[in-house]
mmCIF file of C-alpha atoms in Angstrom:
data_model
loop_
_atom_site.group_PDB
_atom_site.id
_atom_site.type_symbol
_atom_site.label_atom_id
_atom_site.label_comp_id
_atom_site.label_asym_id
_atom_site.label_seq_id
_atom_site.Cartn_x
_atom_site.Cartn_y
_atom_site.Cartn_z
ATOM 1 C CA MET P 116 -9.483 40.312 35.793
ATOM 2 C CA LYS P 117 -11.488 38.948 32.840
ATOM 3 C CA TRP P 118 -8.380 38.586 30.720
ATOM 4 C CA LYS P 119 -6.744 36.536 33.487
ATOM 5 C CA ILE P 120 -9.739 34.197 33.586
ATOM 6 C CA ALA P 121 -9.692 33.907 29.810
ATOM 7 C CA ALA P 122 -5.943 33.227 29.810
ATOM 8 C CA ALA P 123 -6.316 30.613 32.546
ATOM 9 C CA PHE P 124 -9.130 28.948 30.614
ATOM 10 C CA LEU P 125 -7.057 28.909 27.427
ATOM 11 C CA LEU P 126 -4.091 27.389 29.255
ATOM 12 C CA ALA P 127 -6.373 24.764 30.767
ATOM 13 C CA VAL P 128 -7.712 23.855 27.319
ATOM 14 C CA ILE P 129 -4.188 23.619 25.888
ATOM 15 C CA ALA P 130 -3.075 21.470 28.822
ATOM 16 C CA ALA P 131 -6.066 19.170 28.416
ATOM 17 C CA LEU P 132 -5.384 18.780 24.698
ATOM 18 C CA TRP P 133 -1.732 18.028 25.373
ATOM 19 C CA ILE P 134 -2.471 15.484 28.093
ATOM 20 C CA GLY P 135 -5.137 13.833 25.946
ATOM 21 C CA ASN P 136 -2.955 13.535 22.868
ATOM 22 C CA THR P 137 0.706 13.403 23.836
ATOM 23 C CA SER P 138 2.490 10.162 23.102
ATOM 24 C CA LEU P 139 4.707 10.732 26.126
ATOM 25 C CA LEU P 140 1.940 9.057 28.110
ATOM 26 C CA SER P 141 1.400 6.207 25.632
ATOM 27 C CA ARG P 142 3.488 3.336 24.273
ATOM 28 C CA PHE P 143 3.443 1.038 21.269
ATOM 29 C CA PRO P 144 2.582 -2.615 22.043
ATOM 30 C CA ASN P 145 5.705 -4.595 22.899
ATOM 31 C CA ASP P 146 4.558 -7.799 21.205
ATOM 32 C CA LYS P 147 4.017 -6.565 17.653
ATOM 33 C CA PRO P 148 6.745 -6.245 15.002
ATOM 34 C CA LEU P 149 6.982 -3.846 12.105
ATOM 35 C CA ARG P 150 5.389 -5.307 8.977
ATOM 36 C CA ILE P 151 6.241 -4.459 5.372
ATOM 37 C CA ILE P 152 4.055 -4.131 2.270
ATOM 38 C CA ALA P 153 5.967 -4.598 -0.991
ATOM 39 C CA HIS P 154 4.300 -2.512 -3.691
ATOM 40 C CA ARG P 155 3.907 -4.623 -6.881
ATOM 41 C CA GLY P 156 6.390 -7.160 -5.501
ATOM 42 C CA GLN P 157 10.041 -6.804 -6.465
ATOM 43 C CA HIS P 158 10.007 -4.856 -9.704
ATOM 44 C CA GLN P 159 11.870 -2.539 -12.031
ATOM 45 C CA LEU P 160 12.195 1.060 -10.888
ATOM 46 C CA PHE P 161 11.656 4.121 -13.035
ATOM 47 C CA ASP P 162 12.400 7.819 -13.000
ATOM 48 C CA ALA P 163 9.334 9.272 -11.246
ATOM 49 C CA THR P 164 10.134 12.895 -12.160
ATOM 50 C CA ASN P 165 7.068 14.493 -13.773
ATOM 51 C CA VAL P 166 5.243 11.176 -14.001
ATOM 52 C CA LYS P 167 1.490 11.540 -14.608
ATOM 53 C CA ASN P 168 -1.333 9.011 -14.527
ATOM 54 C CA ASP P 169 -0.965 8.243 -18.246
ATOM 55 C CA THR P 170 2.862 8.235 -18.393
ATOM 56 C CA CYS P 171 4.425 5.065 -19.795
ATOM 57 C CA THR P 172 6.762 4.271 -16.918
ATOM 58 C CA ALA P 173 8.313 1.271 -18.705
ATOM 59 C CA SER P 174 9.963 3.752 -21.064
ATOM 60 C CA LEU P 175 11.507 5.526 -18.056
ATOM 61 C CA MET P 176 13.073 2.434 -16.505
ATOM 62 C CA LEU P 177 16.258 2.877 -14.530
ATOM 63 C CA PRO P 178 19.166 0.544 -15.367
ATOM 64 C CA PRO P 179 18.066 -2.871 -14.060
ATOM 65 C CA THR P 180 19.738 -4.384 -11.014
ATOM 66 C CA HIS P 181 17.659 -7.597 -10.989
ATOM 67 C CA GLY P 182 15.481 -9.582 -13.357
ATOM 68 C CA PHE P 183 12.011 -9.270 -11.823
ATOM 69 C CA LEU P 184 8.955 -7.579 -13.323
ATOM 70 C CA GLU P 185 6.056 -6.065 -11.399
ATOM 71 C CA ASN P 186 2.890 -8.040 -10.692
ATOM 72 C CA THR P 187 4.458 -11.368 -11.636
ATOM 73 C CA ILE P 188 4.640 -14.471 -9.479
ATOM 74 C CA PRO P 189 8.483 -14.556 -9.560
ATOM 75 C CA GLY P 190 8.607 -10.888 -8.501
ATOM 76 C CA MET P 191 6.173 -11.530 -5.665
ATOM 77 C CA LYS P 192 8.101 -14.569 -4.463
ATOM 78 C CA ALA P 193 11.296 -12.513 -4.486
ATOM 79 C CA ALA P 194 9.558 -9.834 -2.416
ATOM 80 C CA PHE P 195 8.480 -12.347 0.215
ATOM 81 C CA ASP P 196 11.972 -13.844 0.230
ATOM 82 C CA ALA P 197 13.356 -10.330 0.843
ATOM 83 C CA GLY P 198 11.166 -9.868 3.917
ATOM 84 C CA ALA P 199 7.756 -8.637 2.778
ATOM 85 C CA ASP P 200 4.819 -9.556 4.994
ATOM 86 C CA VAL P 201 2.267 -8.454 2.375
ATOM 87 C CA VAL P 202 2.571 -7.951 -1.373
ATOM 88 C CA GLU P 203 0.421 -5.344 -3.109
ATOM 89 C CA LEU P 204 -0.883 -6.294 -6.543
ATOM 90 C CA ASP P 205 -3.202 -4.766 -9.157
ATOM 91 C CA VAL P 206 -6.225 -6.396 -10.766
ATOM 92 C CA HIS P 207 -8.521 -5.878 -13.766
ATOM 93 C CA LEU P 208 -11.707 -7.880 -14.333
ATOM 94 C CA THR P 209 -11.635 -9.198 -17.914
ATOM 95 C CA PRO P 210 -14.670 -9.927 -20.155
ATOM 96 C CA ASP P 211 -14.421 -13.634 -19.229
ATOM 97 C CA ARG P 212 -14.640 -12.608 -15.552
ATOM 98 C CA GLN P 213 -11.049 -13.402 -14.672
ATOM 99 C CA PHE P 214 -8.928 -11.114 -12.518
ATOM 100 C CA ALA P 215 -5.821 -10.272 -14.539
ATOM 101 C CA VAL P 216 -2.933 -9.187 -12.326
ATOM 102 C CA PHE P 217 -1.465 -6.217 -14.176
ATOM 103 C CA HIS P 218 -1.024 -2.546 -13.341
ATOM 104 C CA ASP P 219 -1.729 -0.549 -16.489
ATOM 105 C CA TRP P 220 -5.165 0.444 -17.732
ATOM 106 C CA THR P 221 -3.986 -0.247 -21.294
ATOM 107 C CA LEU P 222 -1.590 -2.761 -22.814
ATOM 108 C CA ASP P 223 0.189 -0.165 -24.946
ATOM 109 C CA CYS P 224 3.117 0.628 -22.625
ATOM 110 C CA ARG P 225 4.410 -2.746 -21.468
ATOM 111 C CA THR P 226 3.288 -5.228 -24.110
ATOM 112 C CA GLU P 227 3.570 -5.659 -27.882
ATOM 113 C CA VAL P 228 -0.109 -4.881 -28.549
ATOM 114 C CA LYS P 229 -2.536 -2.037 -27.984
ATOM 115 C CA GLY P 230 -5.837 -2.278 -26.157
ATOM 116 C CA VAL P 231 -7.652 -1.813 -22.853
ATOM 117 C CA THR P 232 -6.655 -4.401 -20.263
ATOM 118 C CA GLU P 233 -10.130 -4.976 -18.828
ATOM 119 C CA GLN P 234 -11.600 -5.382 -22.322
ATOM 120 C CA THR P 235 -9.167 -8.142 -23.330
ATOM 121 C CA PRO P 236 -9.997 -11.815 -22.611
ATOM 122 C CA MET P 237 -7.625 -13.613 -20.285
ATOM 123 C CA PRO P 238 -6.486 -16.198 -22.881
ATOM 124 C CA VAL P 239 -5.257 -13.316 -25.038
ATOM 125 C CA LEU P 240 -3.542 -11.617 -22.104
ATOM 126 C CA LYS P 241 -1.739 -14.893 -21.403
ATOM 127 C CA THR P 242 -0.040 -14.735 -24.806
ATOM 128 C CA LEU P 243 1.453 -11.263 -24.318
ATOM 129 C CA ASP P 244 5.017 -10.269 -23.468
ATOM 130 C CA ILE P 245 4.686 -7.973 -20.448
ATOM 131 C CA GLY P 246 8.399 -7.160 -20.587
ATOM 132 C CA TYR P 247 8.237 -5.909 -24.174
ATOM 133 C CA GLY P 248 8.218 -2.151 -23.524
ATOM 134 C CA TYR P 249 10.887 -1.786 -20.847
ATOM 135 C CA THR P 250 13.833 0.402 -21.820
ATOM 136 C CA ALA P 251 16.406 2.306 -19.790
ATOM 137 C CA ASP P 252 18.112 4.088 -22.689
ATOM 138 C CA GLY P 253 15.348 5.800 -24.618
ATOM 139 C CA GLY P 254 14.478 2.814 -26.779
ATOM 140 C CA ARG P 255 17.920 1.750 -27.955
ATOM 141 C CA THR P 256 17.702 -1.535 -26.041
ATOM 142 C CA PHE P 257 14.872 -3.496 -24.434
ATOM 143 C CA PRO P 258 16.450 -5.814 -21.835
ATOM 144 C CA PHE P 259 13.241 -7.648 -20.899
ATOM 145 C CA ARG P 260 11.762 -8.048 -24.371
ATOM 146 C CA GLY P 261 10.874 -11.705 -24.893
ATOM 147 C CA GLN P 262 11.270 -12.540 -21.216
ATOM 148 C CA GLY P 263 7.785 -11.590 -20.054
ATOM 149 C CA LYS P 264 5.728 -13.767 -22.380
ATOM 150 C CA GLY P 265 2.982 -15.558 -20.473
ATOM 151 C CA LEU P 266 3.907 -13.946 -17.146
ATOM 152 C CA MET P 267 0.617 -12.110 -16.541
ATOM 153 C CA PRO P 268 -1.116 -14.253 -13.895
ATOM 154 C CA THR P 269 -4.696 -14.444 -12.739
ATOM 155 C CA LEU P 270 -5.438 -13.716 -9.096
ATOM 156 C CA PRO P 271 -6.238 -17.370 -8.249
ATOM 157 C CA GLU P 272 -2.951 -18.393 -9.869
ATOM 158 C CA VAL P 273 -1.093 -16.017 -7.543
ATOM 159 C CA PHE P 274 -2.874 -17.456 -4.517
ATOM 160 C CA ALA P 275 -2.125 -21.030 -5.608
ATOM 161 C CA ALA P 276 1.543 -20.348 -6.394
ATOM 162 C CA LEU P 277 2.217 -18.592 -3.099
ATOM 163 C CA PRO P 278 0.125 -20.371 -0.453
ATOM 164 C CA GLU P 279 -0.031 -18.966 3.069
ATOM 165 C CA ARG P 280 1.064 -15.549 1.804
ATOM 166 C CA ARG P 281 -0.944 -12.325 2.139
ATOM 167 C CA PHE P 282 -1.878 -9.847 -0.593
ATOM 168 C CA LEU P 283 -3.263 -6.312 -0.704
ATOM 169 C CA ILE P 284 -5.496 -6.137 -3.785
ATOM 170 C CA ASN P 285 -5.743 -2.885 -5.735
ATOM 171 C CA PHE P 286 -8.809 -2.301 -7.903
ATOM 172 C CA LYS P 287 -7.685 -0.227 -10.888
ATOM 173 C CA SER P 288 -11.211 0.608 -12.054
ATOM 174 C CA ARG P 289 -14.323 2.097 -10.510
ATOM 175 C CA ARG P 290 -16.586 -0.778 -11.574
ATOM 176 C CA THR P 291 -18.814 -2.010 -8.742
ATOM 177 C CA GLU P 292 -18.881 -5.375 -10.510
ATOM 178 C CA GLU P 293 -15.213 -5.937 -9.683
ATOM 179 C CA GLY P 294 -15.931 -5.758 -5.977
ATOM 180 C CA GLU P 295 -18.853 -8.155 -6.322
ATOM 181 C CA VAL P 296 -16.862 -10.736 -8.297
ATOM 182 C CA LEU P 297 -13.970 -10.586 -5.842
ATOM 183 C CA ALA P 298 -16.401 -10.951 -2.938
ATOM 184 C CA THR P 299 -17.833 -14.110 -4.521
ATOM 185 C CA LEU P 300 -14.342 -15.539 -4.878
ATOM 186 C CA LEU P 301 -13.344 -14.751 -1.296
ATOM 187 C CA ASN P 302 -16.642 -15.911 0.200
ATOM 188 C CA THR P 303 -16.565 -19.277 -1.612
ATOM 189 C CA ASP P 304 -12.840 -20.101 -1.404
ATOM 190 C CA PRO P 305 -11.378 -20.215 2.123
ATOM 191 C CA ALA P 306 -7.803 -20.257 0.794
ATOM 192 C CA ALA P 307 -8.430 -17.127 -1.278
ATOM 193 C CA ARG P 308 -10.022 -15.405 1.715
ATOM 194 C CA ALA P 309 -7.006 -16.270 3.853
ATOM 195 C CA ALA P 310 -4.698 -14.836 1.185
ATOM 196 C CA ALA P 311 -6.571 -11.525 0.905
ATOM 197 C CA PHE P 312 -5.018 -9.175 3.454
ATOM 198 C CA GLY P 313 -7.197 -6.317 2.246
ATOM 199 C CA VAL P 314 -8.384 -4.237 -0.698
ATOM 200 C CA TYR P 315 -8.054 -0.643 -1.810
ATOM 201 C CA GLY P 316 -8.439 1.571 -4.867
ATOM 202 C CA GLY P 317 -11.488 2.715 -6.787
ATOM 203 C CA ASN P 318 -14.352 3.830 -4.563
ATOM 204 C CA GLU P 319 -17.098 1.607 -5.952
ATOM 205 C CA PRO P 320 -15.404 -1.832 -6.147
ATOM 206 C CA THR P 321 -13.477 -1.342 -2.913
ATOM 207 C CA GLU P 322 -16.479 -0.280 -0.873
ATOM 208 C CA ARG P 323 -18.613 -3.047 -2.382
ATOM 209 C CA ALA P 324 -16.068 -5.757 -1.596
ATOM 210 C CA VAL P 325 -15.672 -4.520 1.982
ATOM 211 C CA ALA P 326 -19.466 -4.533 2.417
ATOM 212 C CA LEU P 327 -19.859 -8.079 1.069
ATOM 213 C CA VAL P 328 -16.902 -9.878 2.696
ATOM 214 C CA PRO P 329 -17.108 -10.077 6.492
ATOM 215 C CA GLY P 330 -13.967 -8.781 8.171
ATOM 216 C CA LEU P 331 -12.231 -7.695 4.958
ATOM 217 C CA PRO P 332 -10.366 -4.432 5.603
ATOM 218 C CA GLY P 333 -10.019 -1.914 2.846
ATOM 219 C CA TYR P 334 -9.960 1.729 1.941
ATOM 220 C CA SER P 335 -11.061 3.677 -1.077
ATOM 221 C CA ASN P 336 -9.833 7.101 -2.088
ATOM 222 C CA ARG P 337 -13.079 8.468 -0.659
ATOM 223 C CA SER P 338 -13.000 6.610 2.658
ATOM 224 C CA SER P 339 -9.324 7.315 3.391
ATOM 225 C CA LYS P 340 -9.805 11.053 2.840
ATOM 226 C CA SER P 341 -12.899 11.010 5.027
ATOM 227 C CA CYS P 342 -11.048 9.120 7.752
ATOM 228 C CA LEU P 343 -8.056 11.432 7.942
ATOM 229 C CA LEU P 344 -9.939 14.719 7.512
ATOM 230 C CA ASN P 345 -12.534 13.832 10.131
ATOM 231 C CA TYR P 346 -9.826 12.662 12.483
ATOM 232 C CA LEU P 347 -7.984 15.953 12.025
ATOM 233 C CA ALA P 348 -11.193 17.740 12.991
ATOM 234 C CA LEU P 349 -12.272 15.547 15.906
ATOM 235 C CA GLY P 350 -9.305 13.411 16.926
ATOM 236 C CA TRP P 351 -8.291 15.870 19.644
ATOM 237 C CA SER P 352 -11.149 14.428 21.698
ATOM 238 C CA GLY P 353 -10.033 10.831 21.156
ATOM 239 C CA HIS P 354 -12.916 10.226 18.747
ATOM 240 C CA VAL P 355 -12.174 7.796 15.916
ATOM 241 C CA PRO P 356 -14.436 8.455 12.878
ATOM 242 C CA GLN P 357 -16.473 5.582 11.476
ATOM 243 C CA THR P 358 -14.440 5.607 8.250
ATOM 244 C CA CYS P 359 -11.299 4.922 10.325
ATOM 245 C CA ARG P 360 -12.794 1.815 11.981
ATOM 246 C CA ASN P 361 -12.123 -1.812 11.011
ATOM 247 C CA THR P 362 -10.023 -0.829 8.039
ATOM 248 C CA LEU P 363 -6.547 0.107 6.869
ATOM 249 C CA VAL P 364 -5.546 3.711 7.547
ATOM 250 C CA PRO P 365 -2.912 5.050 5.093
ATOM 251 C CA VAL P 366 -0.785 7.843 6.550
ATOM 252 C CA PRO P 367 1.745 9.860 4.483
ATOM 253 C CA ALA P 368 4.977 9.920 6.470
ATOM 254 C CA ASN P 369 5.597 13.654 6.018
ATOM 255 C CA LEU P 370 2.090 14.621 7.186
ATOM 256 C CA ALA P 371 1.756 12.180 10.078
ATOM 257 C CA PHE P 372 2.788 14.809 12.641
ATOM 258 C CA LEU P 373 -0.520 16.604 11.989
ATOM 259 C CA LEU P 374 -2.541 13.701 13.380
ATOM 260 C CA TRP P 375 -3.686 13.991 16.979
ATOM 261 C CA GLY P 376 -1.613 11.688 19.172
ATOM 262 C CA TRP P 377 0.931 10.711 16.540
ATOM 263 C CA PRO P 378 2.591 8.293 16.743
ATOM 264 C CA GLU P 379 1.869 6.035 19.744
ATOM 265 C CA ARG P 380 -1.499 7.335 20.841
ATOM 266 C CA PHE P 381 -2.781 7.590 17.277
ATOM 267 C CA TYR P 382 -1.698 4.022 16.535
ATOM 268 C CA ASN P 383 -3.287 2.696 19.713
ATOM 269 C CA ARG P 384 -6.557 4.500 18.958
ATOM 270 C CA MET P 385 -6.686 2.952 15.508
ATOM 271 C CA GLN P 386 -5.893 -0.497 16.924
ATOM 272 C CA ALA P 387 -8.665 -0.137 19.488
ATOM 273 C CA ALA P 388 -11.001 0.701 16.595
ATOM 274 C CA GLY P 389 -9.968 -2.484 14.756
ATOM 275 C CA SER P 390 -7.707 -0.787 12.214
ATOM 276 C CA ASP P 391 -4.126 -1.152 11.030
ATOM 277 C CA VAL P 392 -1.978 1.884 10.241
ATOM 278 C CA VAL P 393 -0.121 1.865 6.901
ATOM 279 C CA LEU P 394 2.738 4.360 6.741
ATOM 280 C CA ILE P 395 3.266 5.373 3.133
ATOM 281 C CA GLY P 396 5.873 7.632 1.570
ATOM 282 C CA PRO P 397 5.892 11.432 1.695
ATOM 283 C CA PHE P 398 2.927 13.025 -0.054
ATOM 284 C CA GLU P 399 3.672 15.704 -2.617
ATOM 285 C CA ALA P 400 1.102 17.699 -4.570
ATOM 286 C CA GLY P 401 0.616 16.160 -8.004
ATOM 287 C CA ASP P 402 1.812 12.692 -7.022
ATOM 288 C CA ALA P 403 0.692 10.219 -9.675
ATOM 289 C CA GLY P 404 2.049 7.068 -8.096
ATOM 290 C CA SER P 405 2.237 5.423 -4.713
ATOM 291 C CA SER P 406 5.126 6.957 -2.841
ATOM 292 C CA GLY P 407 6.862 4.554 -0.501
ATOM 293 C CA ILE P 408 9.307 4.392 2.373
ATOM 294 C CA ASP P 409 12.112 3.905 -0.089
ATOM 295 C CA ASP P 410 15.247 5.687 1.111
ATOM 296 C CA ARG P 411 17.130 6.689 4.250
ATOM 297 C CA ASP P 412 15.296 9.998 4.660
ATOM 298 C CA ALA P 413 11.896 8.307 4.422
ATOM 299 C CA TRP P 414 12.909 5.567 6.848
ATOM 300 C CA ASP P 415 13.950 8.235 9.323
ATOM 301 C CA MET P 416 10.279 9.321 9.359
ATOM 302 C CA VAL P 417 9.220 5.894 10.649
ATOM 303 C CA PRO P 418 8.722 6.136 14.421
ATOM 304 C CA SER P 419 11.009 4.040 16.591
ATOM 305 C CA ARG P 420 9.463 0.637 17.405
ATOM 306 C CA PHE P 421 6.557 1.326 15.031
ATOM 307 C CA PRO P 422 4.416 -1.865 14.938
ATOM 308 C CA GLY P 423 2.267 -0.908 11.960
ATOM 309 C CA LEU P 424 2.717 -1.496 8.246
ATOM 310 C CA VAL P 425 5.332 0.240 6.108
ATOM 311 C CA TRP P 426 4.786 0.556 2.347
ATOM 312 C CA THR P 427 7.864 0.289 0.132
ATOM 313 C CA ASN P 428 8.661 0.186 -3.584
ATOM 314 C CA VAL P 429 12.141 -1.241 -3.017
ATOM 315 C CA ILE P 430 11.729 -4.335 -0.895
ATOM 316 C CA GLU P 431 15.182 -5.486 -2.032
ATOM 317 C CA LYS P 432 16.733 -2.459 -0.245
ATOM 318 C CA THR P 433 14.687 -2.701 2.934
ATOM 319 C CA ARG P 434 16.709 -5.006 5.147
ATOM 320 C CA PRO P 435 19.618 -2.554 5.813
ATOM 321 C CA GLU P 436 17.155 0.145 6.861
ATOM 322 C CA VAL P 437 15.195 -2.252 9.077
ATOM 323 C CA GLU P 438 18.449 -3.190 10.788
ATOM 324 C CA ARG P 439 19.709 0.403 10.998
ATOM 325 C CA ARG P 440 16.512 1.580 12.682
ATOM 326 C CA GLY P 441 16.588 -1.255 15.216
ATOM 327 C CA PHE P 442 13.468 -3.069 14.022
ATOM 328 C CA CYS P 443 15.240 -6.408 14.279
ATOM 329 C CA ALA P 444 15.012 -6.165 18.053
ATOM 330 C CA LEU P 445 12.350 -8.195 19.833
ATOM 331 C CA PRO P 446 9.980 -9.468 18.669
ATOM 332 C CA ALA P 447 12.231 -11.067 16.069
ATOM 333 C CA ARG P 448 11.429 -11.138 12.345
ATOM 334 C CA PRO P 449 13.481 -14.125 11.138
ATOM 335 C CA HIS P 450 12.328 -13.822 7.521
ATOM 336 C CA ILE P 451 14.207 -10.526 7.172
ATOM 337 C CA CYS P 452 16.438 -10.127 10.231
ATOM 338 C CA SER P 453 18.278 -13.453 10.417
ATOM 339 C CA ARG P 454 19.994 -13.714 7.066
#
């Protein structure tokens, strides 16, 4: 008799968990379209096999199919023209307290000089050729050498060149000062604040900027791990952890199924908590870069009618997948679907 009671109790618990978390009883909002984040703008791709944090990716460039370089104003404009809603860019705070928009910690890989990016004054950075190191044939030819001179912008220059556009700002360091300087910029310049979609990256600057700028969403490595791990532990109850509230919640596409209520109920819980969901590419152990929704297999992991944000490294290849998956249905997205 006791085993029957125990079995009935277990079945009741399972049923309650299913009812509380199944997306069969939940729906995405009908009035929100899919939105796309273009990582580094439109840029040159590279062979990501065995890439580590200190790998010079410019030396691993794939044969170019366009003329744009990462983190440049022309590459960002091309990304928006191709349908991006948000462009991700990288910043370093220089000794003269300018935000240089550039990915690498050092200048050695992409430019003609050696040095640490954040230790180099902005006037010097402005003289460099950021296309100098790109090669797709092991160093026999350098197709962008001479073409990237003067193309490293400051963050205010990006905002001024692309008004009414939105940017996700990546802190490459762990300097608290970077978050404080960005907060001063955003709190004193309404146009800059309007341009800043959010921040992410190093724990200290990201968390400081979020604390100092009202309503600025952002996630650090620390906060995103805390959000997802705590949700895995407690999300069955519908509880949304504090680190998942009023922020951006990055979700690896291949691990999303582990989240309670994925996809519709999870998304709606995050929305109710003031957060946007960012679907990023499949996570693999040892990943050194930001994996994106970049090919057909990855796009097939995007839930039908998903109204969140999708992160991609190949914005120029996104439109066919958006159309194939039916995301051009209502509500319309004329900047990508009507070309």
